[in-house]
mmCIF file of C-alpha atoms in Angstrom:
data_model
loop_
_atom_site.group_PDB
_atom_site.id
_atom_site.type_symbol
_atom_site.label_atom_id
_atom_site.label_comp_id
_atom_site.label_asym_id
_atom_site.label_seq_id
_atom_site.Cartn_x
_atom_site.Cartn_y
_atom_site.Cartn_z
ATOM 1 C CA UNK A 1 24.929 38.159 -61.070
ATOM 2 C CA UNK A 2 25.295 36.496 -63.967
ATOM 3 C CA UNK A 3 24.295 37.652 -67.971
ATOM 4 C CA UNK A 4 20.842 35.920 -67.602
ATOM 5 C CA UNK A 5 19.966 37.017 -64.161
ATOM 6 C CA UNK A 6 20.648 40.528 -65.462
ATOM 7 C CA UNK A 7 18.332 39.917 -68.338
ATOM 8 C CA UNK A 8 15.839 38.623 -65.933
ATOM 9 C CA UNK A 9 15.988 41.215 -63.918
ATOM 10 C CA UNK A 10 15.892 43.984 -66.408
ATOM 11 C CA UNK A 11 12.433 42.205 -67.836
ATOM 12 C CA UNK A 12 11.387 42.561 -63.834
ATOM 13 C CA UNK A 13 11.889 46.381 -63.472
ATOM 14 C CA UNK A 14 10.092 47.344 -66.598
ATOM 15 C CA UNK A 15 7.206 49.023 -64.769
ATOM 16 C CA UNK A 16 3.574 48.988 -65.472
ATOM 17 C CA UNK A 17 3.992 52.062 -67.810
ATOM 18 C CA UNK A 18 6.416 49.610 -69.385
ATOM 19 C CA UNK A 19 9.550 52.429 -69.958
ATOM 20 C CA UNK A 20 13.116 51.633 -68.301
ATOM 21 C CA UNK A 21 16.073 54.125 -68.625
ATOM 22 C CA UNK A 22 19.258 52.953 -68.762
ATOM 23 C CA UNK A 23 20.283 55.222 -65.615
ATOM 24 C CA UNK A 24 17.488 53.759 -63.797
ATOM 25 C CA UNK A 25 18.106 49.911 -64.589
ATOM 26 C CA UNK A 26 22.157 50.978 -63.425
ATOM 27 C CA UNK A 27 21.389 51.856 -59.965
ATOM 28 C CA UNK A 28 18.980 49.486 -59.368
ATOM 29 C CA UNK A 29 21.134 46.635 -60.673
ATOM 30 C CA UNK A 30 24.520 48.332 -59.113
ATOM 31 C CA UNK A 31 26.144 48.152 -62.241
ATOM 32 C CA UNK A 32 27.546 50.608 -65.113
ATOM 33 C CA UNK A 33 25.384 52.107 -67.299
ATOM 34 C CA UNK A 34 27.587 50.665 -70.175
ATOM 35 C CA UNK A 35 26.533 47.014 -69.078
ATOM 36 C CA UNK A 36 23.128 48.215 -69.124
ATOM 37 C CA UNK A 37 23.134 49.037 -72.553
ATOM 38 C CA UNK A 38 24.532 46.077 -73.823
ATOM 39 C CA UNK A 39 22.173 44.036 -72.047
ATOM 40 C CA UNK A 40 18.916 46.083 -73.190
ATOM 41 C CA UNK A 41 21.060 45.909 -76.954
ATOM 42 C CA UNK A 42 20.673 42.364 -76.854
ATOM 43 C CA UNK A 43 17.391 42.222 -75.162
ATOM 44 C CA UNK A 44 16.278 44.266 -78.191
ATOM 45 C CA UNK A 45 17.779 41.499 -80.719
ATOM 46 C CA UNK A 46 15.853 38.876 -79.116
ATOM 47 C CA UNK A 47 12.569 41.104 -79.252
ATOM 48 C CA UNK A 48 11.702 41.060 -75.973
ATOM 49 C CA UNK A 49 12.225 44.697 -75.489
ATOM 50 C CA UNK A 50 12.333 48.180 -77.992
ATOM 51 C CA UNK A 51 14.950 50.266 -77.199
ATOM 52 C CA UNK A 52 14.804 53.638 -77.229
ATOM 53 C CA UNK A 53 17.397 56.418 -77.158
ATOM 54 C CA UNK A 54 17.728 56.700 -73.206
ATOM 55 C CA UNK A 55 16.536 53.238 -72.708
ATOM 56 C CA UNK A 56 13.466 50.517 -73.354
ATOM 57 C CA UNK A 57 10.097 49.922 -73.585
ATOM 58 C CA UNK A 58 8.083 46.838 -73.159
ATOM 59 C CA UNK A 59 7.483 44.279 -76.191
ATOM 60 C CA UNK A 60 4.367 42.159 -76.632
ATOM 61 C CA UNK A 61 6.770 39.132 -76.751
ATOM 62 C CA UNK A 62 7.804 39.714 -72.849
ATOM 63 C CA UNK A 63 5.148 38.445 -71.878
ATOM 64 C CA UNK A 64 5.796 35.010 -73.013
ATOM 65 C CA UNK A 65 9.942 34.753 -71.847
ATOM 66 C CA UNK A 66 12.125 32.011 -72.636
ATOM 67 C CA UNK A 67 12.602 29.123 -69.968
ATOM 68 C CA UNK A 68 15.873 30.244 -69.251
ATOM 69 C CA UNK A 69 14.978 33.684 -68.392
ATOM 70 C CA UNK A 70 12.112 32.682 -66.117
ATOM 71 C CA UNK A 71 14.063 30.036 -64.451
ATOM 72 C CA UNK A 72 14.929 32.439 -61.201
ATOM 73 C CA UNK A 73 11.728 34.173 -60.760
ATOM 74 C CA UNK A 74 10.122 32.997 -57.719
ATOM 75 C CA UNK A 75 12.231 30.443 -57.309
ATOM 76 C CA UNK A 76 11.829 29.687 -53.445
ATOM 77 C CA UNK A 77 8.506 29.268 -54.137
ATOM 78 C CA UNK A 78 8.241 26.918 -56.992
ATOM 79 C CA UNK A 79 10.331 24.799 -54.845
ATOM 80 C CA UNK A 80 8.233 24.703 -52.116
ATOM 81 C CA UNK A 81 5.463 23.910 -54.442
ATOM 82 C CA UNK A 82 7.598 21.182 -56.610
ATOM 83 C CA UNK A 83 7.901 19.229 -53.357
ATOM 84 C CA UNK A 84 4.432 19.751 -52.084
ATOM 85 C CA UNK A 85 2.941 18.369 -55.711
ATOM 86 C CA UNK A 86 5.909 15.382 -55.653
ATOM 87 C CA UNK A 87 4.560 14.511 -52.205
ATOM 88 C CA UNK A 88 0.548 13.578 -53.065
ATOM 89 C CA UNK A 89 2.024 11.101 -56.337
ATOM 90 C CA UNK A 90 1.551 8.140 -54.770
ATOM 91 C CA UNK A 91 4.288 4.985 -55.657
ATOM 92 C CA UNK A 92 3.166 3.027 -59.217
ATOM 93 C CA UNK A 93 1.540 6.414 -60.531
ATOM 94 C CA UNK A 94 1.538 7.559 -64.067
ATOM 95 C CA UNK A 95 2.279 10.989 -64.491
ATOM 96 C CA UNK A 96 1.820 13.772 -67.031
ATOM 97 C CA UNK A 97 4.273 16.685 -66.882
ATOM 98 C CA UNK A 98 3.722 19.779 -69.410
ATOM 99 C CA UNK A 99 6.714 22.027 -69.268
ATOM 100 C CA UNK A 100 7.638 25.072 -67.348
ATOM 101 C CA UNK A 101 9.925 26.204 -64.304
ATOM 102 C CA UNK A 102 7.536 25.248 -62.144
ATOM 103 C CA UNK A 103 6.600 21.333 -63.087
ATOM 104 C CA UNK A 104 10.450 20.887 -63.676
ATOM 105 C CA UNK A 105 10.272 21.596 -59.925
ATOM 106 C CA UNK A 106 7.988 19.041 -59.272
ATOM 107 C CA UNK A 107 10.228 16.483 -61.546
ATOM 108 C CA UNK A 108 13.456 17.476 -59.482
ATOM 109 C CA UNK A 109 11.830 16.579 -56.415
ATOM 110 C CA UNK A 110 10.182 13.055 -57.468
ATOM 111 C CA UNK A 111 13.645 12.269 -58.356
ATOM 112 C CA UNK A 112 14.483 12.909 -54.725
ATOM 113 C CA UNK A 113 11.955 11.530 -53.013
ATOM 114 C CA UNK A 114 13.808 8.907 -50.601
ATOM 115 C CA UNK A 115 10.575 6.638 -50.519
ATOM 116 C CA UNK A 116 10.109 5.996 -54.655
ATOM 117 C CA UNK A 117 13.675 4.631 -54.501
ATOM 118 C CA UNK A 118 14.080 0.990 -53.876
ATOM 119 C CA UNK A 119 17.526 0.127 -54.936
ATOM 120 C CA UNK A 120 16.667 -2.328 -57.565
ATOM 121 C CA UNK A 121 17.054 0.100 -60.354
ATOM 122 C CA UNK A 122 13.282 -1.409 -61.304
ATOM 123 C CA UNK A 123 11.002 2.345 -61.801
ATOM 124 C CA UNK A 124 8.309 2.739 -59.607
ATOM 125 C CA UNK A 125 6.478 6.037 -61.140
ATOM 126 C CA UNK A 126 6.168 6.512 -64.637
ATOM 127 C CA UNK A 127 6.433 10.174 -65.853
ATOM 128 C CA UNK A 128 5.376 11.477 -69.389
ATOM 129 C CA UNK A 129 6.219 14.250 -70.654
ATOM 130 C CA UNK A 130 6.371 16.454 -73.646
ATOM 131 C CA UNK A 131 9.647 18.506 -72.164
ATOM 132 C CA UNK A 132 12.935 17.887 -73.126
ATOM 133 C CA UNK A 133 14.500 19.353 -70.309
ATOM 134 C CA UNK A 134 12.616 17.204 -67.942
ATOM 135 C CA UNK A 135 13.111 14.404 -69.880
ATOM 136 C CA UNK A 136 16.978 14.970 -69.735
ATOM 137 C CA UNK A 137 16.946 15.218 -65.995
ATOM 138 C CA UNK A 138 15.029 12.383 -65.323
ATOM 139 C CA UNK A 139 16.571 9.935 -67.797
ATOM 140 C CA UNK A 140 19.163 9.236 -65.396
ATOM 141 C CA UNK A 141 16.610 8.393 -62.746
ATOM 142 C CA UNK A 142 16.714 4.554 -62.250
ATOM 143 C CA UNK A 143 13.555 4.208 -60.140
ATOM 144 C CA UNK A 144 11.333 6.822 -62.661
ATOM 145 C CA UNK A 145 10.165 5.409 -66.063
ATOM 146 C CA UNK A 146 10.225 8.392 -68.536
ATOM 147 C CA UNK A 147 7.479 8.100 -71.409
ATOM 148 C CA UNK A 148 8.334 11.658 -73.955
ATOM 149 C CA UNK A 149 5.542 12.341 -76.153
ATOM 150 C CA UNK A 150 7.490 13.088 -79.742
ATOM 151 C CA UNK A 151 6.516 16.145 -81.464
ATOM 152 C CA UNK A 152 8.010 19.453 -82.626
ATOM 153 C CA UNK A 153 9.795 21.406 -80.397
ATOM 154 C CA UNK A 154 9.150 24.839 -79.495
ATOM 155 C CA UNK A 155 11.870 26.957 -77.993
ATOM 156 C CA UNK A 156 10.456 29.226 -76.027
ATOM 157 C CA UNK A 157 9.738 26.146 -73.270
ATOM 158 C CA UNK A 158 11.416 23.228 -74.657
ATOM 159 C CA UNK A 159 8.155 21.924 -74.862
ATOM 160 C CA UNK A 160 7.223 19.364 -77.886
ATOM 161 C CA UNK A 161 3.830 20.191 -79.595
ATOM 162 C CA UNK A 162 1.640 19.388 -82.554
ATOM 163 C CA UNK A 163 0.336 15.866 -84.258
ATOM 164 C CA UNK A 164 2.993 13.772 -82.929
ATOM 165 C CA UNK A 165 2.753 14.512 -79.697
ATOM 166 C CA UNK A 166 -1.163 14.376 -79.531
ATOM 167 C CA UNK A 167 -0.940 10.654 -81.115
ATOM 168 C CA UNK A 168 1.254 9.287 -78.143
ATOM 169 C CA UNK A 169 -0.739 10.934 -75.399
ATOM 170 C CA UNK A 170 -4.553 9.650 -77.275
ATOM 171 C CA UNK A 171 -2.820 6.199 -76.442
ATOM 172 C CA UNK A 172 -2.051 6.295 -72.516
ATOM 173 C CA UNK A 173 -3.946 6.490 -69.155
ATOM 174 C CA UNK A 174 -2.889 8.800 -66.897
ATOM 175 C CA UNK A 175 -3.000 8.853 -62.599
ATOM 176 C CA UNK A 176 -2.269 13.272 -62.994
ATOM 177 C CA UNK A 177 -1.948 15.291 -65.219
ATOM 178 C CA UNK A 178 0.227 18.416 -63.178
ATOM 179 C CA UNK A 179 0.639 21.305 -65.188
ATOM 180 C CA UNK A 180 2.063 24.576 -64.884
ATOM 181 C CA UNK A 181 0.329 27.386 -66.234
ATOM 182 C CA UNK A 182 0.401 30.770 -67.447
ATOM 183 C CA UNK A 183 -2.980 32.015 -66.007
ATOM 184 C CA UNK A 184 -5.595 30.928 -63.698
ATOM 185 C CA UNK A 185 -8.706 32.493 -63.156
ATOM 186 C CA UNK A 186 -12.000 31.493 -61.714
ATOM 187 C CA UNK A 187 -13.843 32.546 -65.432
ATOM 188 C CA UNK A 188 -11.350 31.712 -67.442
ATOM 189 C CA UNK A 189 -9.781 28.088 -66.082
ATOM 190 C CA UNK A 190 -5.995 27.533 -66.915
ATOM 191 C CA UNK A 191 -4.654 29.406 -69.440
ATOM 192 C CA UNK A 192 -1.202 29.339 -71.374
ATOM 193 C CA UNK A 193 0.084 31.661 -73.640
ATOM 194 C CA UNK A 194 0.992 29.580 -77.082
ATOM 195 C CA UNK A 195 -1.984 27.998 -78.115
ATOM 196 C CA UNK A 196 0.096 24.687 -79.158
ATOM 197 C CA UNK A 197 0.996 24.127 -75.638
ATOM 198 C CA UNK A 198 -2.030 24.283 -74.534
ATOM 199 C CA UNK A 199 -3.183 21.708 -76.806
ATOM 200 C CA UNK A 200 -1.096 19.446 -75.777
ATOM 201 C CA UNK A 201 -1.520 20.559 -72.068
ATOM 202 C CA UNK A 202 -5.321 19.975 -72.386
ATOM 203 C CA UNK A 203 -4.845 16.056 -74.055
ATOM 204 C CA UNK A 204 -3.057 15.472 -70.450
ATOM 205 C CA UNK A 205 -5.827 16.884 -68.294
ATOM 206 C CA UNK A 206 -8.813 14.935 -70.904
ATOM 207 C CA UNK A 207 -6.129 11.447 -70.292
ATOM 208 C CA UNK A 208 -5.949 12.271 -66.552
ATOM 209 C CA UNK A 209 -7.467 10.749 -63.504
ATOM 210 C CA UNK A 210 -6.807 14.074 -61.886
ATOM 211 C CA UNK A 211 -5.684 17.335 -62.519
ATOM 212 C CA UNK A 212 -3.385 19.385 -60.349
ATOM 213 C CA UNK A 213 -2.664 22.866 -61.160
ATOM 214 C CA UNK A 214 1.284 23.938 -59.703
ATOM 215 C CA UNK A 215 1.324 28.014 -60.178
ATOM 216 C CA UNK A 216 3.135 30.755 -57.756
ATOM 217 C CA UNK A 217 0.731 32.856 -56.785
ATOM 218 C CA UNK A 218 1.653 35.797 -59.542
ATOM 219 C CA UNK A 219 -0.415 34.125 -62.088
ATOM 220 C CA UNK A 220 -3.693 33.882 -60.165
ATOM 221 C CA UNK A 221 -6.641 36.393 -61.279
ATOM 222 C CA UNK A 222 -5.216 36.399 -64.576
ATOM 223 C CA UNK A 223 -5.652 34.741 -67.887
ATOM 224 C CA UNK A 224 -3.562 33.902 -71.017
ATOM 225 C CA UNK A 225 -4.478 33.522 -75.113
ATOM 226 C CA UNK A 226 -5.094 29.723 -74.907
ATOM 227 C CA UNK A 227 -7.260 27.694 -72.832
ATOM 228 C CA UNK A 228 -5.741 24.428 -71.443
ATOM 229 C CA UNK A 229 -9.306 23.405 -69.134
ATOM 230 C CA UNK A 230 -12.096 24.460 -66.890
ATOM 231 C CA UNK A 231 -12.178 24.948 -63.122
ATOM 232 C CA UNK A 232 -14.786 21.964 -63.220
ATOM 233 C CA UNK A 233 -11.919 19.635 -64.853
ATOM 234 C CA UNK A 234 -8.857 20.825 -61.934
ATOM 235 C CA UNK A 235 -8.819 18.784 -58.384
ATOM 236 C CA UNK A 236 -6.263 20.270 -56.820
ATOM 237 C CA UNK A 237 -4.248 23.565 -56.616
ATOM 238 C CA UNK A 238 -0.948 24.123 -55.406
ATOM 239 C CA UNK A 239 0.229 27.713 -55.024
ATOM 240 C CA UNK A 240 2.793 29.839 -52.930
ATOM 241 C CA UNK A 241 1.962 31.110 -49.398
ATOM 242 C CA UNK A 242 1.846 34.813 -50.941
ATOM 243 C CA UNK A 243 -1.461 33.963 -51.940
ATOM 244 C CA UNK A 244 -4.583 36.262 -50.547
ATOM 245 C CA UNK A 245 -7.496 34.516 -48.884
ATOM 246 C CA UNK A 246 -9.702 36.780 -51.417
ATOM 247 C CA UNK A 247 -7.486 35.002 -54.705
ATOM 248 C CA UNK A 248 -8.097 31.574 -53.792
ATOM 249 C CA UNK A 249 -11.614 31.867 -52.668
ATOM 250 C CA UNK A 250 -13.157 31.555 -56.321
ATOM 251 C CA UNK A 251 -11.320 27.898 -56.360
ATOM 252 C CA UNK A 252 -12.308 26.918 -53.193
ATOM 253 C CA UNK A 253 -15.686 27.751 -52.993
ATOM 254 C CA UNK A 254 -15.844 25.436 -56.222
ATOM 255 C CA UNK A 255 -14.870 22.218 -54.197
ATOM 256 C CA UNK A 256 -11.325 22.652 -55.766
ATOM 257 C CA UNK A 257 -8.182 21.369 -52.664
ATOM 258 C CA UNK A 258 -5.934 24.488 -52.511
ATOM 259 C CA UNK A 259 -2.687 23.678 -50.998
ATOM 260 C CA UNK A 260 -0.394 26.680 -50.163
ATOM 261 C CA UNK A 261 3.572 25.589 -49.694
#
């Protein structure tokens, strides 16, 4: 297990009373307890944790992790849903892509998709997007035209936000906007933590055709600071299989497609 995982999973064991001790963390990880500490030291330096004397205690900040730290939770899942939101974009499409473990899924597998690659190195979907990371992968990607939006960036997602990046996206037309979200609840719509991101998130949906929600099913029922749009504005939902009959019933009942992968 590497430094990050072990980060990772010490943010996943803080429970709902939000206290770890470093004994506990230990045996659940199976390593020492002097690992532990270092870990929950430098947890503490990035503010996503207090520590304490025998341990740590949640910080507000945990609940908006770095990328790179949320990059293996449900990751089976996010897969299954990258592919399953790759395989409705239909060839010539233009495509929004906000940032997030989950739509980089969906990125990674249009870059795979056997069918959207001709040979002549001429692209066949267009992609824009305000993440750098997904920009990076797919730049390489002969048959996928890559529009990025500008903007500043914001470290926490790699996502690019503010002025700049609203002025590109008030100039294009958009087949889907697919976005990955922090929250999604039947009152409350999408939701995303950072108010900036959602911004920008909400430009794609208003420039959109369509809107397809990707989310595993930990974030349904619940809601974050910022709204990104309405129920009445998504089309489609893709979620994991974990999802309960009773948490996608508000969507459905609302004429929304729910497709569980």
């Amino acid at each position: 297990m590497s430094r990050y995982q072990r980060w990772n999973a010490l943010l996943d064991l803080l429970p709902g009373d939000g206290q770890l001790t470093v004994t506990q963390a230990a045996q659940a990880l199976g390593v020492s307890q002097a690992t532990i500490r270092r870990d929950m030291d430098q947890l503490a330096r990035q503010q996503l944790v207090t520590r304490t004397r025998g341990g740590v205690i949640a910080g507000h900040v945990s609940y908006d992790l770095p990328l790179r730290y949320k990059s293996g939770r449900h990751a089976p899942e996010k897969q299954r849903i990258g592919r399953a939101a790759a395989g409705l974009v239909a060839a010539g499409a233009a495509v929004a892509l906000n940032g997030g473990t989950t739509t980089s899924e969906v990125a990674r597998a249009l870059a795979t998709r056997p069918d959207l690659q001709d040979g002549t190195g001429t692209p066949v979907i267009t992609v824009v997007t305000n993440a750098m990371n997904i920009a990076n992968e797919l730049a390489v990607r002969q048959h996928i035209k890559i529009v990025v939006t500008g903007g500043v960036t914001r470290g926490q997602s790699y996502e690019l936000i503010g002025p700049f990046a609203t002025l590109v996206l008030g100039e294009l037309t958009l087949d889907w906007a697919i976005l990955g979200v922090d929250g999604l609840d039947w009152r409350a719509g999408a939701t995303a933590h950072h108010e900036g991101e959602a911004s920008i998130n909400h430009l794609m949906a208003t420039r959109a055709e369509q809107v397809m929600i990707v989310t595993d099913s930990s974030k349904l029922g619940h809601r974050a600071f910022a709204r990104v749009c309405d129920l009445e504005e998504i089309h489609v939902i893709i979620t994991d299989r974990n999802a309960t009959s009773e948490s996608l019933a508000p969507f459905t009942e609302r004429g929304i497609r729910v497709i569980t992968a």
